[in-house]
PDB file of C-alpha atoms in Angstrom:
ATOM      1  CA  UNK G 585       0.185  -0.424   0.222  1.00 86.00           C
ATOM      2  CA  UNK G 586       3.087   2.933   1.215  1.00 89.00           C
ATOM      3  CA  UNK G 587       4.250   2.152  -2.310  1.00 87.00           C
ATOM      4  CA  UNK G 588       1.465   2.677  -4.621  1.00 91.00           C
ATOM      5  CA  UNK G 589       0.724   5.738  -2.502  1.00 94.00           C
ATOM      6  CA  UNK G 590       3.707   6.686  -2.941  1.00 94.00           C
ATOM      7  CA  UNK G 591       3.599   6.230  -6.920  1.00 93.00           C
ATOM      8  CA  UNK G 592       0.894   8.053  -6.790  1.00 97.00           C
ATOM      9  CA  UNK G 593       3.230  10.664  -5.568  1.00 97.00           C
ATOM     10  CA  UNK G 594       6.014  11.000  -7.391  1.00 97.00           C
ATOM     11  CA  UNK G 595       3.433  10.621 -10.327  1.00 98.00           C
ATOM     12  CA  UNK G 596       1.470  13.749  -9.737  1.00 98.00           C
ATOM     13  CA  UNK G 597       4.980  15.269  -9.553  1.00 98.00           C
ATOM     14  CA  UNK G 598       5.938  13.932 -11.925  1.00 98.00           C
ATOM     15  CA  UNK G 599       3.191  15.460 -14.123  1.00 98.00           C
ATOM     16  CA  UNK G 600       2.555  18.586 -12.540  1.00 98.00           C
ATOM     17  CA  UNK G 601       5.892  19.608 -12.861  1.00 98.00           C
ATOM     18  CA  UNK G 602       5.869  18.261 -17.042  1.00 98.00           C
ATOM     19  CA  UNK G 603       2.706  20.679 -17.053  1.00 98.00           C
ATOM     20  CA  UNK G 604       4.524  23.802 -15.130  1.00 96.00           C
ATOM     21  CA  UNK G 605       7.980  23.916 -17.577  1.00 97.00           C
ATOM     22  CA  UNK G 606       5.529  23.202 -20.972  1.00 98.00           C
ATOM     23  CA  UNK G 607       3.020  26.837 -19.099  1.00 96.00           C
ATOM     24  CA  UNK G 608       5.764  28.447 -18.658  1.00 92.00           C
ATOM     25  CA  UNK G 609       7.511  28.648 -21.055  1.00 91.00           C
ATOM     26  CA  UNK G 610       4.501  29.155 -23.797  1.00 94.00           C
ATOM     27  CA  UNK G 611       4.054  32.123 -21.960  1.00 93.00           C
ATOM     28  CA  UNK G 612       7.395  33.442 -21.857  1.00 88.00           C
ATOM     29  CA  UNK G 613       7.576  32.387 -25.662  1.00 90.00           C
ATOM     30  CA  UNK G 614       3.940  33.768 -26.749  1.00 90.00           C
ATOM     31  CA  UNK G 615       3.954  37.366 -23.828  1.00 89.00           C
ATOM     32  CA  UNK G 616       7.379  37.735 -22.259  1.00 72.00           C
ATOM     33  CA  UNK G 617       9.863  40.131 -23.970  1.00 80.00           C
ATOM     34  CA  UNK G 618      13.326  38.904 -24.059  1.00 83.00           C
ATOM     35  CA  UNK G 619      12.110  35.874 -26.248  1.00 88.00           C
ATOM     36  CA  UNK G 620      12.634  37.758 -30.232  1.00 89.00           C
ATOM     37  CA  UNK G 621      10.162  36.022 -33.159  1.00 88.00           C
ATOM     38  CA  UNK G 622      11.210  38.662 -35.443  1.00 88.00           C
ATOM     39  CA  UNK G 623      12.883  35.901 -37.928  1.00 90.00           C
ATOM     40  CA  UNK G 624      10.658  33.133 -36.733  1.00 88.00           C
ATOM     41  CA  UNK G 625      10.144  30.035 -34.260  1.00 86.00           C
ATOM     42  CA  UNK G 626      13.286  28.370 -35.029  1.00 88.00           C
ATOM     43  CA  UNK G 627      15.852  31.936 -36.116  1.00 91.00           C
ATOM     44  CA  UNK G 628      13.838  32.811 -32.412  1.00 91.00           C
ATOM     45  CA  UNK G 629      16.735  34.361 -30.185  1.00 91.00           C
ATOM     46  CA  UNK G 630      17.221  35.499 -26.935  1.00 87.00           C
ATOM     47  CA  UNK G 631      16.822  39.558 -27.015  1.00 82.00           C
ATOM     48  CA  UNK G 632      19.759  39.997 -24.851  1.00 83.00           C
ATOM     49  CA  UNK G 633      22.179  37.257 -25.574  1.00 85.00           C
ATOM     50  CA  UNK G 634      21.094  36.605 -28.858  1.00 85.00           C
ATOM     51  CA  UNK G 635      20.671  32.554 -27.670  1.00 89.00           C
ATOM     52  CA  UNK G 636      19.683  30.250 -30.121  1.00 92.00           C
ATOM     53  CA  UNK G 637      15.801  29.328 -28.117  1.00 92.00           C
ATOM     54  CA  UNK G 638      15.010  25.960 -30.810  1.00 93.00           C
ATOM     55  CA  UNK G 639      17.376  23.338 -29.230  1.00 93.00           C
ATOM     56  CA  UNK G 640      16.670  24.133 -25.729  1.00 92.00           C
ATOM     57  CA  UNK G 641      13.253  24.700 -26.034  1.00 94.00           C
ATOM     58  CA  UNK G 642      12.575  21.215 -28.166  1.00 95.00           C
ATOM     59  CA  UNK G 643      14.819  19.716 -24.790  1.00 96.00           C
ATOM     60  CA  UNK G 644      12.265  21.676 -22.388  1.00 96.00           C
ATOM     61  CA  UNK G 645       9.307  20.493 -24.102  1.00 98.00           C
ATOM     62  CA  UNK G 646      10.936  17.091 -23.796  1.00 98.00           C
ATOM     63  CA  UNK G 647      11.510  16.312 -20.762  1.00 98.00           C
ATOM     64  CA  UNK G 648       8.274  18.341 -20.266  1.00 98.00           C
ATOM     65  CA  UNK G 649       6.059  15.334 -22.472  1.00 98.00           C
ATOM     66  CA  UNK G 650       8.842  12.899 -20.435  1.00 98.00           C
ATOM     67  CA  UNK G 651       7.569  13.946 -17.319  1.00 98.00           C
ATOM     68  CA  UNK G 652       3.453  14.178 -18.167  1.00 98.00           C
ATOM     69  CA  UNK G 653       4.304  10.335 -20.672  1.00 98.00           C
ATOM     70  CA  UNK G 654       5.911   8.971 -18.495  1.00 98.00           C
ATOM     71  CA  UNK G 655       3.220  10.345 -14.672  1.00 98.00           C
ATOM     72  CA  UNK G 656       0.700   8.546 -16.455  1.00 98.00           C
ATOM     73  CA  UNK G 657       2.160   5.362 -16.456  1.00 97.00           C
ATOM     74  CA  UNK G 658       2.943   5.247 -13.627  1.00 96.00           C
ATOM     75  CA  UNK G 659      -0.490   6.173 -12.198  1.00 96.00           C
ATOM     76  CA  UNK G 660      -1.657   3.412 -14.750  1.00 96.00           C
ATOM     77  CA  UNK G 661       0.644   0.591 -13.409  1.00 93.00           C
ATOM     78  CA  UNK G 662       2.232   0.099 -16.580  1.00 96.00           C
ATOM     79  CA  UNK G 663       4.509  -2.447 -17.431  1.00 94.00           C
ATOM     80  CA  UNK G 664       7.014   0.661 -19.775  1.00 96.00           C
ATOM     81  CA  UNK G 665       6.719   3.286 -17.126  1.00 96.00           C
ATOM     82  CA  UNK G 666       9.794   2.666 -14.473  1.00 96.00           C
ATOM     83  CA  UNK G 667      12.522   3.126 -17.647  1.00 96.00           C
ATOM     84  CA  UNK G 668      10.775   6.594 -18.984  1.00 98.00           C
ATOM     85  CA  UNK G 669      10.376   8.420 -15.496  1.00 98.00           C
ATOM     86  CA  UNK G 670      13.390   7.017 -14.611  1.00 97.00           C
ATOM     87  CA  UNK G 671      14.565   8.884 -18.069  1.00 98.00           C
ATOM     88  CA  UNK G 672      12.336  11.474 -17.317  1.00 98.00           C
ATOM     89  CA  UNK G 673      13.439  12.635 -14.094  1.00 98.00           C
ATOM     90  CA  UNK G 674      17.543  12.229 -14.975  1.00 98.00           C
ATOM     91  CA  UNK G 675      16.453  15.120 -18.033  1.00 98.00           C
ATOM     92  CA  UNK G 676      14.391  17.028 -15.422  1.00 98.00           C
ATOM     93  CA  UNK G 677      17.203  17.095 -12.802  1.00 98.00           C
ATOM     94  CA  UNK G 678      19.412  17.678 -15.469  1.00 97.00           C
ATOM     95  CA  UNK G 679      17.168  20.865 -16.949  1.00 96.00           C
ATOM     96  CA  UNK G 680      16.373  22.259 -13.714  1.00 97.00           C
ATOM     97  CA  UNK G 681      20.040  21.948 -11.989  1.00 96.00           C
ATOM     98  CA  UNK G 682      21.753  24.227 -15.582  1.00 93.00           C
ATOM     99  CA  UNK G 683      19.060  26.253 -16.243  1.00 91.00           C
ATOM    100  CA  UNK G 684      19.363  27.467 -12.366  1.00 94.00           C
ATOM    101  CA  UNK G 685      22.624  29.552 -13.556  1.00 91.00           C
ATOM    102  CA  UNK G 686      20.253  31.039 -16.034  1.00 86.00           C
ATOM    103  CA  UNK G 687      18.307  32.034 -13.158  1.00 91.00           C
ATOM    104  CA  UNK G 688      20.669  33.125 -11.311  1.00 93.00           C
ATOM    105  CA  UNK G 689      22.575  35.188 -13.831  1.00 89.00           C
ATOM    106  CA  UNK G 690      20.368  38.322 -14.473  1.00 83.00           C
ATOM    107  CA  UNK G 691      18.840  39.669 -11.356  1.00 87.00           C
ATOM    108  CA  UNK G 692      14.865  39.522 -12.778  1.00 85.00           C
ATOM    109  CA  UNK G 693      15.060  36.335 -13.934  1.00 86.00           C
ATOM    110  CA  UNK G 694      15.317  35.593 -10.080  1.00 92.00           C
ATOM    111  CA  UNK G 695      12.029  34.737  -9.675  1.00 91.00           C
ATOM    112  CA  UNK G 696      12.630  31.215 -12.034  1.00 91.00           C
ATOM    113  CA  UNK G 697      14.283  29.714  -9.603  1.00 95.00           C
ATOM    114  CA  UNK G 698      12.179  28.560  -6.875  1.00 95.00           C
ATOM    115  CA  UNK G 699      10.497  26.173  -9.284  1.00 94.00           C
ATOM    116  CA  UNK G 700      14.514  25.371 -10.774  1.00 95.00           C
ATOM    117  CA  UNK G 701      14.681  24.315  -7.003  1.00 97.00           C
ATOM    118  CA  UNK G 702      11.684  22.433  -6.155  1.00 97.00           C
ATOM    119  CA  UNK G 703      12.855  20.821 -10.145  1.00 97.00           C
ATOM    120  CA  UNK G 704      15.812  19.238  -8.544  1.00 98.00           C
ATOM    121  CA  UNK G 705      14.156  18.375  -5.289  1.00 98.00           C
ATOM    122  CA  UNK G 706      11.346  16.666  -7.160  1.00 98.00           C
ATOM    123  CA  UNK G 707      13.657  14.759 -10.005  1.00 98.00           C
ATOM    124  CA  UNK G 708      16.612  13.119  -6.652  1.00 98.00           C
ATOM    125  CA  UNK G 709      12.907  12.586  -4.729  1.00 97.00           C
ATOM    126  CA  UNK G 710      11.551  10.446  -7.140  1.00 98.00           C
ATOM    127  CA  UNK G 711      14.780   8.647  -8.910  1.00 97.00           C
ATOM    128  CA  UNK G 712      15.058   7.301  -5.288  1.00 97.00           C
ATOM    129  CA  UNK G 713      11.828   6.521  -4.653  1.00 96.00           C
ATOM    130  CA  UNK G 714      12.151   4.617  -8.346  1.00 95.00           C
ATOM    131  CA  UNK G 715      15.488   2.795  -7.452  1.00 95.00           C
ATOM    132  CA  UNK G 716      14.230   1.441  -3.461  1.00 93.00           C
ATOM    133  CA  UNK G 717      10.761   0.516  -4.976  1.00 84.00           C
TER     134      UNK G 717
END
């Protein structure tokens, strides 16, 4: 029973993180003043640094999709969900840790640090649970 409760808790946290990542990026793309879309979506750049966004967006949205799909799979108790969840949690750990430097680089980005720290915590708790179950 305890394993099922933890599986559900981890799955819900994963789905929440997946939806949050997709939501934050979609909001930033549509509303944010940091994204220069003047040359189109695949040539979009950070308005300040000029960094090309699509490779980062691919990683972020892929992580979001993996988290959501594997979280749903864990809730449904399907055989492939544990492996996919492990991959998704690893991607979440990487993207959250990597993006933390971006959040700390400029004062106006600091509000993003909280969700990134939450991502690190969810990835570690989730991976620990999957390894010990």
